[in-house]
Each structure stands twice: as C-alpha cells, then as structure tokens.
Coordinates of C-alpha atoms in Angstrom, one line a residue:
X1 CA 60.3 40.7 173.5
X2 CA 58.8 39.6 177.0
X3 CA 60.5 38.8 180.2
X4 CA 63.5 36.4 180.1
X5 CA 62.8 33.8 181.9
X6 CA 65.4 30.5 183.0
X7 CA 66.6 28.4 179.6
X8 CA 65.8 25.2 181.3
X9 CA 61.8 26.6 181.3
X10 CA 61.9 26.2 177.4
X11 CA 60.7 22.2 177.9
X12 CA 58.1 23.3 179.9
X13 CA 56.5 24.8 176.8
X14 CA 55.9 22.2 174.9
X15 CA 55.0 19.9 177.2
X16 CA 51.9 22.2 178.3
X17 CA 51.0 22.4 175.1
X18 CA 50.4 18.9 174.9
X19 CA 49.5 18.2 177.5
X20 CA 46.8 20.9 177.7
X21 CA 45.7 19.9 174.1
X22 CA 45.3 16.4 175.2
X23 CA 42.9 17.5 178.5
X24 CA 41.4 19.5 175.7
X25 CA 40.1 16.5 173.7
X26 CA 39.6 14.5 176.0
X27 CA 37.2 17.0 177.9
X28 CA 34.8 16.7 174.6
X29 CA 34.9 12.7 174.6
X30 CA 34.1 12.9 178.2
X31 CA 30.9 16.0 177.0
X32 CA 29.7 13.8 174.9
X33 CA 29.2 10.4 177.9
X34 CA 28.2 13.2 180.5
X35 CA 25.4 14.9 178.1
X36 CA 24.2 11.5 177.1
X37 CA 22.0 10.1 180.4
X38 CA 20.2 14.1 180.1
X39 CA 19.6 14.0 176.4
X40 CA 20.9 10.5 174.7
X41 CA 23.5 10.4 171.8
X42 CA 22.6 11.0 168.0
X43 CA 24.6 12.8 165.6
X44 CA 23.0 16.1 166.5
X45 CA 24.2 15.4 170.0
X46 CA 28.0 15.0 168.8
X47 CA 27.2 18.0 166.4
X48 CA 26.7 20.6 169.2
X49 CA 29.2 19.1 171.5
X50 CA 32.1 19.6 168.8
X51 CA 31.1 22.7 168.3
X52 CA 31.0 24.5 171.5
X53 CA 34.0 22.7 172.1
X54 CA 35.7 24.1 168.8
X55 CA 34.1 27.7 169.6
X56 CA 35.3 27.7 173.0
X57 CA 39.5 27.0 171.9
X58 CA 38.7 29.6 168.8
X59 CA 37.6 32.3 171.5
X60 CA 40.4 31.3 174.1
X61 CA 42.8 31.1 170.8
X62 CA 41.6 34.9 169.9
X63 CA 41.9 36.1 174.1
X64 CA 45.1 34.1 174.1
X65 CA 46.6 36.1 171.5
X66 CA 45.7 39.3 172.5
X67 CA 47.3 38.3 175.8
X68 CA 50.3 37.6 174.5
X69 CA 50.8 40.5 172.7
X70 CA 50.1 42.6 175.5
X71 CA 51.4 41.3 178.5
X72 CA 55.3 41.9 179.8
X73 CA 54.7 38.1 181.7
X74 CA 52.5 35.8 178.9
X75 CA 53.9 33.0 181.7
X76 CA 51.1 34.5 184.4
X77 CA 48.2 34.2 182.3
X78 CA 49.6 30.7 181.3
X79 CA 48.6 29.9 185.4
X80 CA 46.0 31.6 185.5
X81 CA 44.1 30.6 182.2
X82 CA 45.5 27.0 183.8
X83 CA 44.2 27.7 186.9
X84 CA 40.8 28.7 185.6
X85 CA 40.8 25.6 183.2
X86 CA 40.8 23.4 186.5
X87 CA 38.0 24.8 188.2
X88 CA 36.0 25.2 185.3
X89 CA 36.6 21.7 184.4
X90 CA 35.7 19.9 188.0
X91 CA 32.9 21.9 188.2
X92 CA 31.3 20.8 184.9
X93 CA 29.3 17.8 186.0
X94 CA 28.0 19.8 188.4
X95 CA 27.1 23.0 186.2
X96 CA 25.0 20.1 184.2
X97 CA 22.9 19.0 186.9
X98 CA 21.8 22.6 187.7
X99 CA 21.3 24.0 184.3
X100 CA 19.5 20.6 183.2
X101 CA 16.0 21.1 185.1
X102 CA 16.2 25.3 183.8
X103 CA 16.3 24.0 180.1
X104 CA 13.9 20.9 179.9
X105 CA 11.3 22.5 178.6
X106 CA 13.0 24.0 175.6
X107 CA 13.6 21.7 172.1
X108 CA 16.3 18.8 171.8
X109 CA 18.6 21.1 170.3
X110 CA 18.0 24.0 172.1
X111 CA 18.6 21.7 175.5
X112 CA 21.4 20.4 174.4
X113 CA 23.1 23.6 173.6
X114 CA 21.9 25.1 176.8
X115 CA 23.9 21.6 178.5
X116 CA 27.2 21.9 176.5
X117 CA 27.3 25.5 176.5
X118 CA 26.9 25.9 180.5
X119 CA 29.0 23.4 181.1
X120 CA 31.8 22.8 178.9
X121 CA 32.1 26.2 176.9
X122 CA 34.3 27.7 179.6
X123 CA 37.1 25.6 180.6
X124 CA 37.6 25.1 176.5
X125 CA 38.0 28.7 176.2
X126 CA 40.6 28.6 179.4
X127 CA 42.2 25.8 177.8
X128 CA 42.1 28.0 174.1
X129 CA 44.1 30.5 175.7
X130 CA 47.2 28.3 176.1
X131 CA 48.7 27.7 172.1
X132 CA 48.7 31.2 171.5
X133 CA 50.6 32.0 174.6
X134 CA 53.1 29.0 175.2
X135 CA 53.5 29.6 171.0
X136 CA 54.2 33.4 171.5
X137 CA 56.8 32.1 174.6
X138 CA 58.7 29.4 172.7
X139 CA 59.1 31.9 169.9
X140 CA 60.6 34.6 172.1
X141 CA 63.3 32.0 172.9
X142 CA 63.8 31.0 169.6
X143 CA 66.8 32.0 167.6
X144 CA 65.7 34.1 164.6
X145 CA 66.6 31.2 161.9
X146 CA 64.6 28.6 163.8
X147 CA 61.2 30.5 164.4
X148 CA 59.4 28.7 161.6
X149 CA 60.6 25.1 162.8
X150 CA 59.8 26.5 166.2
X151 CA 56.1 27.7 165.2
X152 CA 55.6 24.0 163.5
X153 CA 56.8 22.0 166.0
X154 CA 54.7 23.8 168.5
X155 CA 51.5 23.6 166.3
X156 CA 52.4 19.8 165.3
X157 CA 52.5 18.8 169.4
X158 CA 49.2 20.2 169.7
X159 CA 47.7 18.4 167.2
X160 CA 49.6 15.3 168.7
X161 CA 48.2 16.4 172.1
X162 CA 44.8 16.1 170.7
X163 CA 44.9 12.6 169.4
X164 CA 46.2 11.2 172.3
X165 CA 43.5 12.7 174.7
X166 CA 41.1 11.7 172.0
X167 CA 42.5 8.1 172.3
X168 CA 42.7 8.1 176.2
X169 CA 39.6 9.2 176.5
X170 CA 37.3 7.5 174.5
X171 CA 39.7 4.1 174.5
X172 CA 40.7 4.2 178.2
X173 CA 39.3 6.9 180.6
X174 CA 36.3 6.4 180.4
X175 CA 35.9 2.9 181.0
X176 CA 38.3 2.6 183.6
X177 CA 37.3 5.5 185.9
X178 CA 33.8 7.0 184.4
X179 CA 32.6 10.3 183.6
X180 CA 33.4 12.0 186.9
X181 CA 36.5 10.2 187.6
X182 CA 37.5 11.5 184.0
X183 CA 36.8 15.0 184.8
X184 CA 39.1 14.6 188.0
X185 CA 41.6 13.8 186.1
X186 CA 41.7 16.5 183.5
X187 CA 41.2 19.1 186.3
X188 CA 44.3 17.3 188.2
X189 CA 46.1 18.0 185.1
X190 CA 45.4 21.7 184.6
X191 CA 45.8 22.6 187.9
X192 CA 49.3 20.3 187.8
X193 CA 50.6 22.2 185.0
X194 CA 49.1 25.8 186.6
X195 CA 51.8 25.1 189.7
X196 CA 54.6 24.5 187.3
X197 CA 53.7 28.1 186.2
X198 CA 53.0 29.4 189.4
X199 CA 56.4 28.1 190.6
X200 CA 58.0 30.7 188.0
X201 CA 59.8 27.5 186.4
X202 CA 62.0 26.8 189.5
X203 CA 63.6 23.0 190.1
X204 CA 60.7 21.9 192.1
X205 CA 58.5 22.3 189.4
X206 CA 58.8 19.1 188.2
X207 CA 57.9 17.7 191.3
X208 CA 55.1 19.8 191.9
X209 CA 53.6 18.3 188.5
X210 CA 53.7 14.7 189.8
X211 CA 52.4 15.2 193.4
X212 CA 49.2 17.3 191.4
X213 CA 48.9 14.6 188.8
X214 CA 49.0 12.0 191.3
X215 CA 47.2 13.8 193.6
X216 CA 44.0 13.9 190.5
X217 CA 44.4 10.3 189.9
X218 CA 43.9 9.1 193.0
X219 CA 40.8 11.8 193.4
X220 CA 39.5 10.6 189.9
X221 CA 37.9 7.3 190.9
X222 CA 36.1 9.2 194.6
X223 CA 34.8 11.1 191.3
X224 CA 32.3 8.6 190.6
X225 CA 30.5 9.3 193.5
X226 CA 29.3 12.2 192.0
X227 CA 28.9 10.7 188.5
X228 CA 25.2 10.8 186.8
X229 CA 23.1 7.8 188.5
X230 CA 24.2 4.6 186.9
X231 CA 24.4 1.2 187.7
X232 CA 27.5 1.0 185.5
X233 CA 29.3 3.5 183.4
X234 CA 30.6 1.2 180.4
X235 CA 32.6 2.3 177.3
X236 CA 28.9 2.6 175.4
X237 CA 26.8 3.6 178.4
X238 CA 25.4 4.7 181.0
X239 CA 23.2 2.0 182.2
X240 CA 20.4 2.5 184.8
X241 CA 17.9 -0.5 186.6
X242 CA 15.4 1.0 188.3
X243 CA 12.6 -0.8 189.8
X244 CA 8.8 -0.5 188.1
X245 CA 6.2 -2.6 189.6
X246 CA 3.3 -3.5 187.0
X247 CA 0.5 -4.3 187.2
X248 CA 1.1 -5.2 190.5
X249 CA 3.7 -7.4 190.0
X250 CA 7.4 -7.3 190.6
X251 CA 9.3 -5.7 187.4
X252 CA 12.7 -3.8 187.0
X253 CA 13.4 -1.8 183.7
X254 CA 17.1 -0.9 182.0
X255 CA 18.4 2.4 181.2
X256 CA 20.7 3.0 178.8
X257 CA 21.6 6.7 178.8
X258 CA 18.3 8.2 179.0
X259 CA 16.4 6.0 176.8
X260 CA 14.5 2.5 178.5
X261 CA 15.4 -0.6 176.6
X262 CA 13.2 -3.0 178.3
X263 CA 11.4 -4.0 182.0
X264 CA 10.9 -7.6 182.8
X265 CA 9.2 -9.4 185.0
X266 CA 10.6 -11.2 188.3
X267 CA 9.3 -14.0 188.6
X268 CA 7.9 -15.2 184.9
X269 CA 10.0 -14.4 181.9
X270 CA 7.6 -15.4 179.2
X271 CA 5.5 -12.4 181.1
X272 CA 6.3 -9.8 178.2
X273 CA 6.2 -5.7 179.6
X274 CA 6.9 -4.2 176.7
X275 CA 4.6 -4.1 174.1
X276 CA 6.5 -4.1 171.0
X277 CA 8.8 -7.3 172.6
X278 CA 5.3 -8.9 173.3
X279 CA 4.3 -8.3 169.7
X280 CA 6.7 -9.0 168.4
X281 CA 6.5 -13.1 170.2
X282 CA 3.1 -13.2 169.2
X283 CA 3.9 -12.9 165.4
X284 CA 6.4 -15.1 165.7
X285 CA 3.7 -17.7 167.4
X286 CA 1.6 -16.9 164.9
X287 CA 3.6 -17.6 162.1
X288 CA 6.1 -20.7 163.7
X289 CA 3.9 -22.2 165.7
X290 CA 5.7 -23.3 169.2
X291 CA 8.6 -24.6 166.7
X292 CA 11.5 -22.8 167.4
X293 CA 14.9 -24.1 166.7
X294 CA 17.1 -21.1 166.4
X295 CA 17.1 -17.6 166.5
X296 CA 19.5 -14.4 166.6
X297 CA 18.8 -11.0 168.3
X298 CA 20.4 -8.1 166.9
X299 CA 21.5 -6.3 170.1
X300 CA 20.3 -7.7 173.5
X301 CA 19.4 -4.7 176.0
X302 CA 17.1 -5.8 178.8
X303 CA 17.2 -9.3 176.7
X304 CA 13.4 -9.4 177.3
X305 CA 13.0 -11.3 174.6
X306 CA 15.9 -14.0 174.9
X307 CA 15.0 -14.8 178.3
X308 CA 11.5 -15.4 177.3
X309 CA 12.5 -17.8 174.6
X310 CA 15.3 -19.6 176.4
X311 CA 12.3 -20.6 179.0
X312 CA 9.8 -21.6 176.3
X313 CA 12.2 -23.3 174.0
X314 CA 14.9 -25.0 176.3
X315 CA 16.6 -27.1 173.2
X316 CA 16.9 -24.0 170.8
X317 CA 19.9 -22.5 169.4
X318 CA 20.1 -18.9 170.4
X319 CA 22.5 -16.7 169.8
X320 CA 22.7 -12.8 171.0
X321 CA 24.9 -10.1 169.5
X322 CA 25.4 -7.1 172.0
X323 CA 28.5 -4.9 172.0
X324 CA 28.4 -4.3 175.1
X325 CA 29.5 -6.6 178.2
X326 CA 28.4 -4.4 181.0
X327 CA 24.9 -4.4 179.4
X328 CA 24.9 -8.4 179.4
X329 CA 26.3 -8.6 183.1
X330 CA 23.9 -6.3 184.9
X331 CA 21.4 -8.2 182.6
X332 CA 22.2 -11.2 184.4
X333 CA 22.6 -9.9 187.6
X334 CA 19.7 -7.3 188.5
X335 CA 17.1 -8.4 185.3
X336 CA 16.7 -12.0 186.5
X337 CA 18.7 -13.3 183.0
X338 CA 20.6 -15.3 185.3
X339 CA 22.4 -18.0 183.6
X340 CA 19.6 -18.4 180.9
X341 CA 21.3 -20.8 177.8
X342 CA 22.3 -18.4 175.1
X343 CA 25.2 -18.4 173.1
X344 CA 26.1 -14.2 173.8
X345 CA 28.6 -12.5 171.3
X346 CA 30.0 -9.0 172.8
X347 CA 30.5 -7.8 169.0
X348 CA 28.6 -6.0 166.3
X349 CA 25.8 -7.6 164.9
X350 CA 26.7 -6.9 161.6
X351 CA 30.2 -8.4 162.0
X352 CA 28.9 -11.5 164.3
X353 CA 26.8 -12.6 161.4
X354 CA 29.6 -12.4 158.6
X355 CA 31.7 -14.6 160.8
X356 CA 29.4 -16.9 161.6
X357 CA 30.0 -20.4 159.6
X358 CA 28.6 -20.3 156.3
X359 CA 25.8 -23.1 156.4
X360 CA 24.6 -21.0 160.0
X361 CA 20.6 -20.6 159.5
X362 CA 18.3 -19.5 161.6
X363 CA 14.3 -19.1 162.2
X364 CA 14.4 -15.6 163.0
X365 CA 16.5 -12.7 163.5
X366 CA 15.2 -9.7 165.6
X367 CA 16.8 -6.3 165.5
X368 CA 16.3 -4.5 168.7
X369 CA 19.9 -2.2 168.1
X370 CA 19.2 1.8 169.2
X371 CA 21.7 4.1 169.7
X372 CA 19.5 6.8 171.6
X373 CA 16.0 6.2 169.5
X374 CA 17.9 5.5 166.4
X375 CA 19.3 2.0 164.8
X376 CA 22.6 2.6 163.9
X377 CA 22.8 3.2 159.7
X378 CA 25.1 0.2 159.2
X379 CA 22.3 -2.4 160.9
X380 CA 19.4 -0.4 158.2
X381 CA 21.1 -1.1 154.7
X382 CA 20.5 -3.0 151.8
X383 CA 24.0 -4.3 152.0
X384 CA 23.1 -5.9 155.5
X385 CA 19.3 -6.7 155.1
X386 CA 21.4 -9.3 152.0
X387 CA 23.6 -10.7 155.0
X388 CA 20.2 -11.5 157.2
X389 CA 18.3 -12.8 154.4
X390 CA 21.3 -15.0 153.8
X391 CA 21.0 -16.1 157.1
X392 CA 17.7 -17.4 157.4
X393 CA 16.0 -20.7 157.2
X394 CA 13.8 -21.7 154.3
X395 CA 10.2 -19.7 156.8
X396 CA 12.4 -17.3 158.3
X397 CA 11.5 -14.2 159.7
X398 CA 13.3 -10.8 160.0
X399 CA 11.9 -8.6 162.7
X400 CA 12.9 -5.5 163.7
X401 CA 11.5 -2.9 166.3
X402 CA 11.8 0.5 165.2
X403 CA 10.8 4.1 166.6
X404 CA 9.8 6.7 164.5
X405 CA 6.7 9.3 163.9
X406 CA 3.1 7.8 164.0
X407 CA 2.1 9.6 160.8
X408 CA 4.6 10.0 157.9
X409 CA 7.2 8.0 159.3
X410 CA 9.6 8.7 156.8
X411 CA 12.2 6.4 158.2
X412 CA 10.2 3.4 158.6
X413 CA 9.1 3.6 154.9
X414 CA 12.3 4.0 153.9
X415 CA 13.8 0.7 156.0
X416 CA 10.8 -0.8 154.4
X417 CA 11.2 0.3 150.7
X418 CA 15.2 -0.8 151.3
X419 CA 13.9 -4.6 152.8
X420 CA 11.6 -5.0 149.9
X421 CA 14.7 -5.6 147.7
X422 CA 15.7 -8.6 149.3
X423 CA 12.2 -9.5 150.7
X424 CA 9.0 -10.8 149.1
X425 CA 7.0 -9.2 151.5
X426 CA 7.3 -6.7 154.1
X427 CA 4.8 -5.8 156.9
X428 CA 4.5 -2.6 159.6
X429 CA 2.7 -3.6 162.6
X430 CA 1.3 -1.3 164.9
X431 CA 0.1 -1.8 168.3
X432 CA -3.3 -0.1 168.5
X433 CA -2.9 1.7 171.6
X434 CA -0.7 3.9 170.4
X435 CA -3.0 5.4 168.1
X436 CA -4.5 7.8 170.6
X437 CA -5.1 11.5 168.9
X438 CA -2.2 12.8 171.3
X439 CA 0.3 10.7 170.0
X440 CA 3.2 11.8 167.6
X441 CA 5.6 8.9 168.4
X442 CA 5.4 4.9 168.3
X443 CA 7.5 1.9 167.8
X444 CA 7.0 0.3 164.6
X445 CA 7.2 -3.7 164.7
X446 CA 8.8 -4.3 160.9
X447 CA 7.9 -7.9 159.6
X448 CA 10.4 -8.8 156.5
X449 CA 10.0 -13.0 155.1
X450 CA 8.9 -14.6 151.6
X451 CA 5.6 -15.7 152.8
X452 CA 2.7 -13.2 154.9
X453 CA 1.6 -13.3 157.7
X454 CA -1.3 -15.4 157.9
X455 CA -3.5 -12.4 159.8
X456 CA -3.8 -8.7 159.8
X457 CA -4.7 -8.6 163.5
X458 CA -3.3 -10.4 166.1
X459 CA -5.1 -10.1 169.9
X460 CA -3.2 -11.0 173.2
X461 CA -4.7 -11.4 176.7
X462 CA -2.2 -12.7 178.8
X463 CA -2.8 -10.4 182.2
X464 CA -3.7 -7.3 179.7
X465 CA -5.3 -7.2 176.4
X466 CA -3.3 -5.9 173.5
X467 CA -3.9 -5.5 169.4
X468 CA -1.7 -5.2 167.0
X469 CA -3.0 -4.6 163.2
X470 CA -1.1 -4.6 160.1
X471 CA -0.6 -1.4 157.9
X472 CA -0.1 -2.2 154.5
X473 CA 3.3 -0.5 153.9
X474 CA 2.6 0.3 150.0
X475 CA -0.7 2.6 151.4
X476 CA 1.6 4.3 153.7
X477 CA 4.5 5.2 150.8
X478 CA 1.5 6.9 148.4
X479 CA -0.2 8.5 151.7
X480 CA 4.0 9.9 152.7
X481 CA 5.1 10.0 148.9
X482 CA 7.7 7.9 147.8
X483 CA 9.9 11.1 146.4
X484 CA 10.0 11.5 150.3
X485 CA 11.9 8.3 151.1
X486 CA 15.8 7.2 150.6
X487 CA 17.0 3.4 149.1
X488 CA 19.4 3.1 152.5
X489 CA 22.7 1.8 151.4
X490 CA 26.2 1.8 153.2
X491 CA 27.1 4.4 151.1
X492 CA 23.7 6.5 152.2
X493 CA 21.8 6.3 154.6
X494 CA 20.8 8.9 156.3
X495 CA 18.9 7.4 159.4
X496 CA 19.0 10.8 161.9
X497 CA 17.7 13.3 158.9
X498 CA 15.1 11.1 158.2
X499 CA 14.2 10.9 161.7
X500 CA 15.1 14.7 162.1
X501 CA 10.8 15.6 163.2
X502 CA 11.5 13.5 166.3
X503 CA 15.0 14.6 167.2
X504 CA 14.7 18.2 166.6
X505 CA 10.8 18.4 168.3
X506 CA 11.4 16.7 171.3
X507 CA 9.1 14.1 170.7
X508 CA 11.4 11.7 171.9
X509 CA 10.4 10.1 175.5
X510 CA 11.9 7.5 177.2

C-alpha cells in the first residue's frame, strides 16, 4: 500500500485520467494539422502519426507502472510526469520547425517519422505515464470487493477521455483557435492538473485548476502567433497566398498545406498559370467550341479555372463544389475571385451532385479534388464516375487533373480502366514539357465522354507556347500490364498504394 493521502483526493483521480486522456487525443488530431504544411496529409502521414502517438502511451504505460510499483508517493510522479507533459507539449511546434530543415533530405516516410517522433513522441510518453499510476492510486483506496468495478471504471473514463479530445479536437479546436492555440491549450491543461498534484490535494486545488485552465485558454489564441505560416488555419487546412510574379506579370499562388493548388493572374483571369488548368480549357475549346452553358468543378482551390470561365461565359450556369469555406473566402479576397457569378456549394462533391435536382445537366464537370497529391478514393470510383456520367449533357465532358508517375502510372491507368465502364472513350493528355529525361512526376489531364477528341495535339500561344499530346490509354495498360492495375470501386480502391512510388520516394514537389 502507498501513502494515504486525504479521502476527498479520490475525485481527483478520475478526473485526471480523463482529462489527461482527452489532451492525449487531442494532441494526435492537432500532430496530424501541425505535420501537414511540412509534409501534406495521406494515409501514410496519419499512419506514422498514430503510431508514435500509440508507442509513446505504451512506453509511458510500461514507465508508469513500474513507477507505481516502486514509489511510496505514485501522487509525485503524477506532477511530475504532468509537469513534463506541459512542457513537452508547448514546445512541440517548436521542436518541428527545428528538426524539419535536419530531415529534408531524407524519404517521405523517413521525414515524417523524424517530424512526429521529435516532436510529439515525448509528451505522449509523459501523458502514458498517467493510467498506470492514477489506476494503481484509485485502487489503493478501493475497498477489496470493489477493485474490479474500480479498475473498469478507471479504464472506461479513459477511453471516454479519448473520444472527447478526439471530438474537441478535430470538431472544435482546431478551427476555433489553430494549431498553436491548440497546443496552448493542452499544455494549460497538463500543467492545470500538475498544480492540483503539486498542491498535495489541498482545498485550493480546485481553484488552482481553473485559474491554469483559464490562464491556457486565454494564452491559446496569442498561440497562433507562432503557428506554421498561414493565411488561414481552417478545419481542412492550412492555406498559404504567397505572391509569384510570371512572366513579368502580377500573379499570386494558394497553398494548401504544403502542396500549390493554383496561381492566377491579377489583372486577366482567362490568363491561365497553370498548365494542366490551361489544358485543360483548351480541350474543352476544342471540343465545345465558345458554347458553354453549364459546368461543375469538383473542388475549387485557387478556382483558376471558374474565374476564367465566369469572365468568358458571363450567362453560364456554374456551379462549384468545395468543402471548404476558408478556401473560397481567401479565394475571393487575395486571388482576385472577387464576386465572380458562381453558384459555390461548401460540401462534398460527391454528395452535391446526388442532391442536385434530377433533370440537372451539365457540359462539363472537372475534378480538380487533392488531398495532399492524391484525389480522395470516394471522388475515383466506378460507383461515382455512374453519378457524373449521369450528370452530363448529351457532348459532355468529364475532366479530371490527376498527379501521378510519368512512366507506369499505375494509378492513372487504373482511374482510366475504372472510367472506361461508364465511358465510350477515355483519353490521358500530357503536356509535353514535362517529358524532360529528369522527370519522374507529372499531372495527367484525364479526358472521359462518348465522342473523341477531334485532335491528338492541341498547341497554345497565348504569352507562352505549350503542347499537349494525347497518349492512347490502351498502349500505356500493355506497356504497365493490366495484372498491375485495380477496377476502383467504393468498396476498393486503393488510391495511396497505387500511388505508393511517389509517396514513399519523395517525388512529390509542390
């Protein structure tokens, strides 16, 4: 048995417990937006996030129990382990901006590790230590019939704990007060709860716990000083404008997390930056004419694209899926969007098209959806590729802008194999400068309708020459070998392994 301590301390036990187990979660949430501006956000990211998370409360779980079993006062290391949880927590943002520039060099994966482990493995360890020892505590105060319900309940807060940091976090925190402000917080918290140990239990413990958590709260949104370098910090991402003259002329480009998703141009929005945007206009001109009555865009971004068409085709119908809000606003604000006429949904493609009413056609519908350099699985499937055909006119036109390998792009092929199900014919497109012999990476136009193309080569001069040329998808599938490729469905489709060469080599720019 340990030291005796007052009988009103017993509450304090569980509380921690949650409390710590909440900060806990909610720590890996806020991992996950703080890695994503250094290295983006794919399933390999969230992979090696959990886990260093999860290895850090198994090692402070192992410590932790050891502790208890050998310490006369289990209530010290409680404030200390607390105490250590705080610093190790506000100084995490920090820890990631100095161990970021030492691991560039190495592989995705590696860098990633290098981010998550430096900066996040400690103060889940500190935080580890706590279930074993408040456990070991509640037990010692436990009469001998009511261990077991004693043991449960303790294990069943934790768990409770968890879900509601998880919940805060990702459904709250992070919107509200960012990264940084986030981290505040949690570090307000440990350090709250460290004093009520520190105190030895006594009345004013309780108090102390306020005046700390208050005192974090109102530190948490200063925090965002110090947050990564965003515009805005939304509930998807962090989004960047930076300014990037071309060609002389005035252009800005958005950032969201660490990967570009469009520059325009300041003072002509038909003036298409982007290459795969620009192609992707010109095979629409080549194949509509300068008819265009409606159109929907799959995910808006820099909405390069929409602004360009809104100026050239005043009277059309154009709507705009984006999920996210902030991405539309600073759009409007600091991309010269302005009040261009679209009709802007802040919802899931997918879901914006099955509400739609059902006689809703339209000319074309472009997917330019990435989270990181992938398209999210549920925007790639056969199940969804029969929504958009269902959605297009008569001449329609299903364009999509995808990244993957220049040679053996196994996901490409696949997305293509899957459209050709629904599609008559299906068409890469590949803009000829990026076939330089240094080149691993590119961004694939993908042309899916029920009539061709009327050209396999489409030229552009307007301020800069460009050339696209069409691959013929069926000579790339025996080249890559179709045994090689997956039939995407919502039940599988496995987007990031197929895309694996990029992620895990590096290849991934911005």
């Amino acid at each position: 048995m340990h030291a005796a301590a007052p009988a009103r301390s017993a509450i304090w036990l569980p509380i921690t417990l949650t409390l710590v187990s909440a900060g806990s979660m909610a720590l890996e949430i806020v991992a996950g937006r703080a890695l994503a501006p250094y290295v983006g956000m794919s399933l390999y990211t969230w992979t090696i996030i959990i886990a260093v998370v999860l290895a850090g409360l198994s090692l402070g779980h192992w410590v932790g129990g050891i502790a208890a079993d050998r310490s006369a006062r289990p209530d010290r290391w409680v404030a200390v382990g607390l105490t250590g949880a705080a610093v190790a927590s506000g100084i995490s943002l920090a820890l990631l901006r100095v161990i970021e520039p030492l691991a560039a060099v190495a592989d995705p994966i590696s860098h990633t590790g290098a981010l998550a482990l430096g900066a996040f493995l400690a103060p889940s360890t500190l935080a580890g230590l706590m279930a074993p020892l408040l456990t070991t505590m509640a037990l010692d105060r436990a009469e001998p019939a009511r261990r077991g319900r004693v043991l449960g309940q303790m294990f069943a807060l934790g768990a409770v704990g968890a879900i509601i940091g998880t919940l805060i976090a990702g459904l709250f925190l992070i919107s509200l007060i960012g990264t940084a402000g986030s981290v505040a917080l949690i570090a307000g918290l440990y350090a709250a709860l460290s004093l009520v140990f520190w105190a030895g239990w006594m009345r004013v413990g309780a108090g102390l716990l306020m005046i700390a958590a208050g005192s974090g709260a109102a530190l948490a949104p200063a925090g965002r000083l110090t947050a990564a370098p965003c515009v805005s910090e939304s509930a998807y991402f962090c989004i960047r404008v930076d300014d990037r003259p071309y060609l002389g002329r005035a252009a800005r480009v958005m950032a969201l997390d660490h990967l570009a998703h469009g520059i325009n141009d300041a003072l002509d929005a038909q003036f298409l930056l982007t290459p795969y945007v620009h192609g992707v206009d010109e095979i629409v001109r080549l194949r509509l004419g300068n008819q265009l009555d409606s159109a929907f865009f799959v995910g808006g971004g820099a909405y390069s694209l929409p602004r360009a068409w809104a100026a050239r085709f005043p009277d059309a119908r154009l709507t705009v899926a984006e999920l996210d809000p902030e991405v539309t606003q600073i759009a409007r604000e600091r991309l010269w969007l302005g009040q261009a006429r679209l009709e802007v949904l802040h919802t899931d493609a997918r879901l914006a098209l099955t509400r739609l009413p059902p006689d809703t056609r339209f000319d074309v519908i472009f997917g330019d959806a990435f989270h990181d350099i992938s398209v999210p699985p549920h925007l790639v499937t056969d199940e969804f590729h029969a929504l958009v055909a269902s959605r297009l006119t008569a001449g329609g036109i299903y364009a999509m802008n995808v990244v993957d390998k220049l040679r053996q792009p196994r996901f490409v092929l696949s997305l293509a194999q899957t459209l050709g199900r629904r599609f008559a014919y299906v068409e890469l497109w590949l803009d000829l400068e990026t076939l330089g012999p240094g080149e691993r990476r590119t961004t694939w136009i993908v042309i899916a309708a029920n009539t061709p193309t009327p050209a396999a080569e489409i030229v552009a001069d307007t301020g800069f020459a460009r050339r696209w040329v069409h691959v013929p998808v069926a000579d790339m599938i025996r080249a890559v070998g179709a045994d090689r490729l997956v039939t995407l469905t919502d039940d599988y489709a496995p987007v990031d392994w197929l895309m694996s060469d990029l992620l895990l080599q590096g290849d991934l720019g911005e």
